[in-house]
């Protein structure tokens, strides 16, 4: 058996609102599907609607529930509707508030000037991973790419990194080559309209991720690279 390790970048598609889009994302190769329970988002769904959509997911595709400063009632309704959900905290939640749910969670970090991501990661050491996104007014990345040079070198954070913010099929490969994240998160980059995913864009995005993985593997392991 080869001792070489080939990392497969995980793919999360966020902001789904329709059954057909959930099916298309799974078929394209998504590892996780995100549902936005923030009522100011154009991709908002209710906890109950998220539950309906999540029940379409096959085994080993993870439902993710995105919350922004949610009260205890909404958080509980989300957990009741999607009992196997991974929570994603995308607001101003403290480490204690994130841990209070007693469920696995992602913590979003908006890359504001002066943010010490290493310190942030240590504060939220109980998270499964950090999701890094652009810093814009309000919450969420607004479909904008941030300066990836602000991120530490691969392996320097104590938590896995999920790269988000303005990703699409045309730039996700460069993001993977430069950042080497554990996973990538896409929303507007695979949409025909806000909350309306496009099956062809989903397929193109997932293909671009797999191609980048192959390129990174080949460059790290020259013996695997094709002859000139």
mmCIF file of C-alpha atoms in Angstrom, residues 1-206:
data_model
loop_
_atom_site.group_PDB
_atom_site.id
_atom_site.type_symbol
_atom_site.label_atom_id
_atom_site.label_comp_id
_atom_site.label_asym_id
_atom_site.label_seq_id
_atom_site.Cartn_x
_atom_site.Cartn_y
_atom_site.Cartn_z
ATOM 1 C CA UNK A 1 0.000 0.000 0.000
ATOM 2 C CA UNK A 2 1.308 3.472 -0.884
ATOM 3 C CA UNK A 3 2.426 5.614 2.032
ATOM 4 C CA UNK A 4 1.462 8.796 0.176
ATOM 5 C CA UNK A 5 -1.507 10.686 1.620
ATOM 6 C CA UNK A 6 -3.842 12.451 -0.784
ATOM 7 C CA UNK A 7 -6.060 14.972 0.978
ATOM 8 C CA UNK A 8 -9.600 15.233 -0.342
ATOM 9 C CA UNK A 9 -10.902 18.742 0.264
ATOM 10 C CA UNK A 10 -14.400 18.496 1.686
ATOM 11 C CA UNK A 11 -17.152 20.532 0.019
ATOM 12 C CA UNK A 12 -19.952 22.341 1.821
ATOM 13 C CA UNK A 13 -22.745 23.958 -0.180
ATOM 14 C CA UNK A 14 -24.646 26.515 1.865
ATOM 15 C CA UNK A 15 -27.926 28.381 1.587
ATOM 16 C CA UNK A 16 -30.127 25.715 0.024
ATOM 17 C CA UNK A 17 -33.865 26.297 -0.105
ATOM 18 C CA UNK A 18 -35.243 23.777 -2.623
ATOM 19 C CA UNK A 19 -35.464 19.998 -2.829
ATOM 20 C CA UNK A 20 -34.056 19.882 -6.358
ATOM 21 C CA UNK A 21 -31.018 21.879 -5.269
ATOM 22 C CA UNK A 22 -30.320 19.550 -2.358
ATOM 23 C CA UNK A 23 -30.448 16.597 -4.746
ATOM 24 C CA UNK A 24 -28.211 18.359 -7.288
ATOM 25 C CA UNK A 25 -25.620 19.289 -4.663
ATOM 26 C CA UNK A 26 -25.447 15.718 -3.390
ATOM 27 C CA UNK A 27 -25.173 14.345 -6.914
ATOM 28 C CA UNK A 28 -22.374 16.815 -7.703
ATOM 29 C CA UNK A 29 -20.364 15.564 -4.740
ATOM 30 C CA UNK A 30 -21.112 17.805 -1.754
ATOM 31 C CA UNK A 31 -20.069 16.459 1.641
ATOM 32 C CA UNK A 32 -22.216 18.884 3.646
ATOM 33 C CA UNK A 33 -25.361 20.901 2.984
ATOM 34 C CA UNK A 34 -26.021 24.166 4.815
ATOM 35 C CA UNK A 35 -29.371 25.657 5.790
ATOM 36 C CA UNK A 36 -29.529 29.310 6.855
ATOM 37 C CA UNK A 37 -31.789 29.986 9.836
ATOM 38 C CA UNK A 38 -31.045 33.716 9.900
ATOM 39 C CA UNK A 39 -34.209 35.611 8.997
ATOM 40 C CA UNK A 40 -32.373 38.585 7.465
ATOM 41 C CA UNK A 41 -30.733 36.394 4.850
ATOM 42 C CA UNK A 42 -32.266 36.020 1.379
ATOM 43 C CA UNK A 43 -31.487 32.308 1.744
ATOM 44 C CA UNK A 44 -33.389 31.977 5.012
ATOM 45 C CA UNK A 45 -35.452 28.892 5.728
ATOM 46 C CA UNK A 46 -37.383 28.034 8.875
ATOM 47 C CA UNK A 47 -36.172 25.304 11.203
ATOM 48 C CA UNK A 48 -39.074 23.148 10.050
ATOM 49 C CA UNK A 49 -38.235 23.690 6.377
ATOM 50 C CA UNK A 50 -34.596 22.832 7.069
ATOM 51 C CA UNK A 51 -35.809 19.582 8.595
ATOM 52 C CA UNK A 52 -37.800 18.709 5.479
ATOM 53 C CA UNK A 53 -34.811 19.388 3.222
ATOM 54 C CA UNK A 54 -32.330 17.597 5.494
ATOM 55 C CA UNK A 55 -34.375 14.408 5.368
ATOM 56 C CA UNK A 56 -33.449 14.125 1.670
ATOM 57 C CA UNK A 57 -29.769 13.698 2.506
ATOM 58 C CA UNK A 58 -28.235 10.248 2.130
ATOM 59 C CA UNK A 59 -25.902 8.753 4.747
ATOM 60 C CA UNK A 60 -22.524 10.476 5.147
ATOM 61 C CA UNK A 61 -23.718 13.839 3.807
ATOM 62 C CA UNK A 62 -23.858 16.192 6.790
ATOM 63 C CA UNK A 63 -26.635 18.754 7.352
ATOM 64 C CA UNK A 64 -25.319 22.060 8.720
ATOM 65 C CA UNK A 65 -27.576 24.611 10.400
ATOM 66 C CA UNK A 66 -26.285 28.196 10.249
ATOM 67 C CA UNK A 67 -27.291 30.403 13.187
ATOM 68 C CA UNK A 68 -26.630 34.102 13.803
ATOM 69 C CA UNK A 69 -27.062 35.217 17.411
ATOM 70 C CA UNK A 70 -30.007 32.830 17.692
ATOM 71 C CA UNK A 71 -32.005 32.649 20.894
ATOM 72 C CA UNK A 72 -32.390 29.392 22.798
ATOM 73 C CA UNK A 73 -35.838 28.735 21.309
ATOM 74 C CA UNK A 74 -34.639 28.875 17.694
ATOM 75 C CA UNK A 75 -31.593 26.805 18.488
ATOM 76 C CA UNK A 76 -33.749 24.125 20.087
ATOM 77 C CA UNK A 77 -36.234 24.137 17.199
ATOM 78 C CA UNK A 78 -33.314 23.681 14.816
ATOM 79 C CA UNK A 79 -32.004 20.724 16.787
ATOM 80 C CA UNK A 80 -35.475 19.193 16.994
ATOM 81 C CA UNK A 81 -36.010 19.579 13.245
ATOM 82 C CA UNK A 82 -32.505 18.449 12.214
ATOM 83 C CA UNK A 83 -31.335 16.226 15.078
ATOM 84 C CA UNK A 84 -28.100 15.191 13.348
ATOM 85 C CA UNK A 85 -27.115 18.737 12.365
ATOM 86 C CA UNK A 86 -23.681 20.255 12.718
ATOM 87 C CA UNK A 87 -24.213 23.799 14.027
ATOM 88 C CA UNK A 88 -22.488 26.783 12.422
ATOM 89 C CA UNK A 89 -22.294 29.919 14.552
ATOM 90 C CA UNK A 90 -21.947 32.955 12.321
ATOM 91 C CA UNK A 91 -22.693 35.850 14.660
ATOM 92 C CA UNK A 92 -21.191 37.255 17.846
ATOM 93 C CA UNK A 93 -21.570 34.106 19.912
ATOM 94 C CA UNK A 94 -19.104 33.590 22.739
ATOM 95 C CA UNK A 95 -17.266 30.299 23.288
ATOM 96 C CA UNK A 96 -19.625 29.555 26.186
ATOM 97 C CA UNK A 97 -22.702 30.163 24.020
ATOM 98 C CA UNK A 98 -21.375 27.863 21.323
ATOM 99 C CA UNK A 99 -20.607 25.136 23.820
ATOM 100 C CA UNK A 100 -23.986 25.497 25.551
ATOM 101 C CA UNK A 101 -25.739 23.652 22.729
ATOM 102 C CA UNK A 102 -23.656 20.581 23.571
ATOM 103 C CA UNK A 103 -23.425 19.736 19.885
ATOM 104 C CA UNK A 104 -20.564 19.668 17.364
ATOM 105 C CA UNK A 105 -20.153 23.087 15.775
ATOM 106 C CA UNK A 106 -18.248 25.249 13.322
ATOM 107 C CA UNK A 107 -17.283 28.785 14.304
ATOM 108 C CA UNK A 108 -17.217 31.433 11.590
ATOM 109 C CA UNK A 109 -14.463 34.037 11.701
ATOM 110 C CA UNK A 110 -14.979 37.186 9.683
ATOM 111 C CA UNK A 111 -11.571 38.339 8.517
ATOM 112 C CA UNK A 112 -11.678 41.878 9.860
ATOM 113 C CA UNK A 113 -8.463 43.913 9.922
ATOM 114 C CA UNK A 114 -6.519 43.117 13.075
ATOM 115 C CA UNK A 115 -8.199 39.778 13.766
ATOM 116 C CA UNK A 116 -5.719 37.368 15.357
ATOM 117 C CA UNK A 117 -6.996 34.112 13.896
ATOM 118 C CA UNK A 118 -4.698 31.982 16.034
ATOM 119 C CA UNK A 119 -6.044 33.600 19.208
ATOM 120 C CA UNK A 120 -9.604 33.247 17.880
ATOM 121 C CA UNK A 121 -8.997 29.553 17.226
ATOM 122 C CA UNK A 122 -7.722 29.013 20.755
ATOM 123 C CA UNK A 123 -10.782 30.804 22.181
ATOM 124 C CA UNK A 124 -13.044 28.449 20.236
ATOM 125 C CA UNK A 125 -10.954 25.330 20.774
ATOM 126 C CA UNK A 126 -14.151 23.295 21.212
ATOM 127 C CA UNK A 127 -15.147 23.852 17.582
ATOM 128 C CA UNK A 128 -14.835 21.175 14.919
ATOM 129 C CA UNK A 129 -13.304 23.750 12.576
ATOM 130 C CA UNK A 130 -13.008 27.464 11.835
ATOM 131 C CA UNK A 131 -14.856 28.805 8.803
ATOM 132 C CA UNK A 132 -13.103 31.934 7.512
ATOM 133 C CA UNK A 133 -15.183 34.433 5.558
ATOM 134 C CA UNK A 134 -14.953 37.985 4.272
ATOM 135 C CA UNK A 135 -15.706 40.833 6.671
ATOM 136 C CA UNK A 136 -18.635 42.884 5.381
ATOM 137 C CA UNK A 137 -21.336 44.963 6.994
ATOM 138 C CA UNK A 138 -23.814 42.695 8.728
ATOM 139 C CA UNK A 139 -23.285 38.930 8.882
ATOM 140 C CA UNK A 140 -22.066 36.600 6.175
ATOM 141 C CA UNK A 141 -19.406 37.202 3.574
ATOM 142 C CA UNK A 142 -21.610 38.862 0.985
ATOM 143 C CA UNK A 143 -20.132 36.714 -1.780
ATOM 144 C CA UNK A 144 -16.809 38.557 -1.497
ATOM 145 C CA UNK A 145 -13.301 37.132 -1.568
ATOM 146 C CA UNK A 146 -10.986 38.318 1.202
ATOM 147 C CA UNK A 147 -7.197 38.570 1.152
ATOM 148 C CA UNK A 148 -6.028 34.977 1.617
ATOM 149 C CA UNK A 149 -2.565 36.197 2.603
ATOM 150 C CA UNK A 150 -4.121 37.147 5.973
ATOM 151 C CA UNK A 151 -4.380 33.439 6.801
ATOM 152 C CA UNK A 152 -1.607 31.567 8.631
ATOM 153 C CA UNK A 153 0.432 29.023 6.741
ATOM 154 C CA UNK A 154 -1.151 25.552 6.453
ATOM 155 C CA UNK A 155 -0.852 23.583 9.672
ATOM 156 C CA UNK A 156 -0.258 26.611 11.917
ATOM 157 C CA UNK A 157 -3.770 26.716 13.376
ATOM 158 C CA UNK A 158 -4.970 24.323 16.088
ATOM 159 C CA UNK A 159 -8.247 23.706 14.218
ATOM 160 C CA UNK A 160 -9.101 22.601 10.684
ATOM 161 C CA UNK A 161 -9.851 25.491 8.321
ATOM 162 C CA UNK A 162 -12.908 25.888 6.084
ATOM 163 C CA UNK A 163 -12.334 28.458 3.331
ATOM 164 C CA UNK A 164 -15.365 30.556 2.411
ATOM 165 C CA UNK A 165 -16.125 33.915 0.848
ATOM 166 C CA UNK A 166 -16.818 34.495 -2.849
ATOM 167 C CA UNK A 167 -15.687 31.078 -4.028
ATOM 168 C CA UNK A 168 -16.743 29.716 -7.421
ATOM 169 C CA UNK A 169 -15.432 27.237 -9.979
ATOM 170 C CA UNK A 170 -13.006 29.800 -11.379
ATOM 171 C CA UNK A 171 -11.150 30.582 -8.146
ATOM 172 C CA UNK A 172 -11.635 27.655 -5.757
ATOM 173 C CA UNK A 173 -8.654 25.809 -7.217
ATOM 174 C CA UNK A 174 -6.344 28.724 -6.465
ATOM 175 C CA UNK A 175 -7.794 28.919 -2.952
ATOM 176 C CA UNK A 176 -7.039 25.245 -2.365
ATOM 177 C CA UNK A 177 -3.501 25.529 -3.760
ATOM 178 C CA UNK A 178 -2.708 28.583 -1.632
ATOM 179 C CA UNK A 179 -4.585 27.948 1.614
ATOM 180 C CA UNK A 180 -4.714 24.121 1.703
ATOM 181 C CA UNK A 181 -7.983 24.141 3.680
ATOM 182 C CA UNK A 182 -9.659 21.102 5.155
ATOM 183 C CA UNK A 183 -12.862 22.122 3.376
ATOM 184 C CA UNK A 184 -14.368 24.809 1.152
ATOM 185 C CA UNK A 185 -17.767 26.449 1.510
ATOM 186 C CA UNK A 186 -19.742 27.862 -1.416
ATOM 187 C CA UNK A 187 -23.082 29.635 -1.724
ATOM 188 C CA UNK A 188 -23.485 32.504 -4.207
ATOM 189 C CA UNK A 189 -20.833 31.020 -6.516
ATOM 190 C CA UNK A 190 -23.176 28.173 -7.504
ATOM 191 C CA UNK A 191 -26.378 30.189 -7.807
ATOM 192 C CA UNK A 192 -28.679 31.308 -10.596
ATOM 193 C CA UNK A 193 -30.298 33.660 -8.054
ATOM 194 C CA UNK A 194 -30.184 34.177 -4.300
ATOM 195 C CA UNK A 195 -30.989 30.836 -2.720
ATOM 196 C CA UNK A 196 -31.515 29.189 -6.110
ATOM 197 C CA UNK A 197 -28.675 26.806 -6.914
ATOM 198 C CA UNK A 198 -27.652 25.895 -10.449
ATOM 199 C CA UNK A 199 -26.894 22.222 -11.106
ATOM 200 C CA UNK A 200 -24.279 22.950 -13.781
ATOM 201 C CA UNK A 201 -22.455 25.410 -11.521
ATOM 202 C CA UNK A 202 -22.529 22.878 -8.685
ATOM 203 C CA UNK A 203 -20.940 20.241 -10.909
ATOM 204 C CA UNK A 204 -18.316 22.678 -12.186
ATOM 205 C CA UNK A 205 -17.409 23.734 -8.646
ATOM 206 C CA UNK A 206 -16.999 20.165 -7.405
#
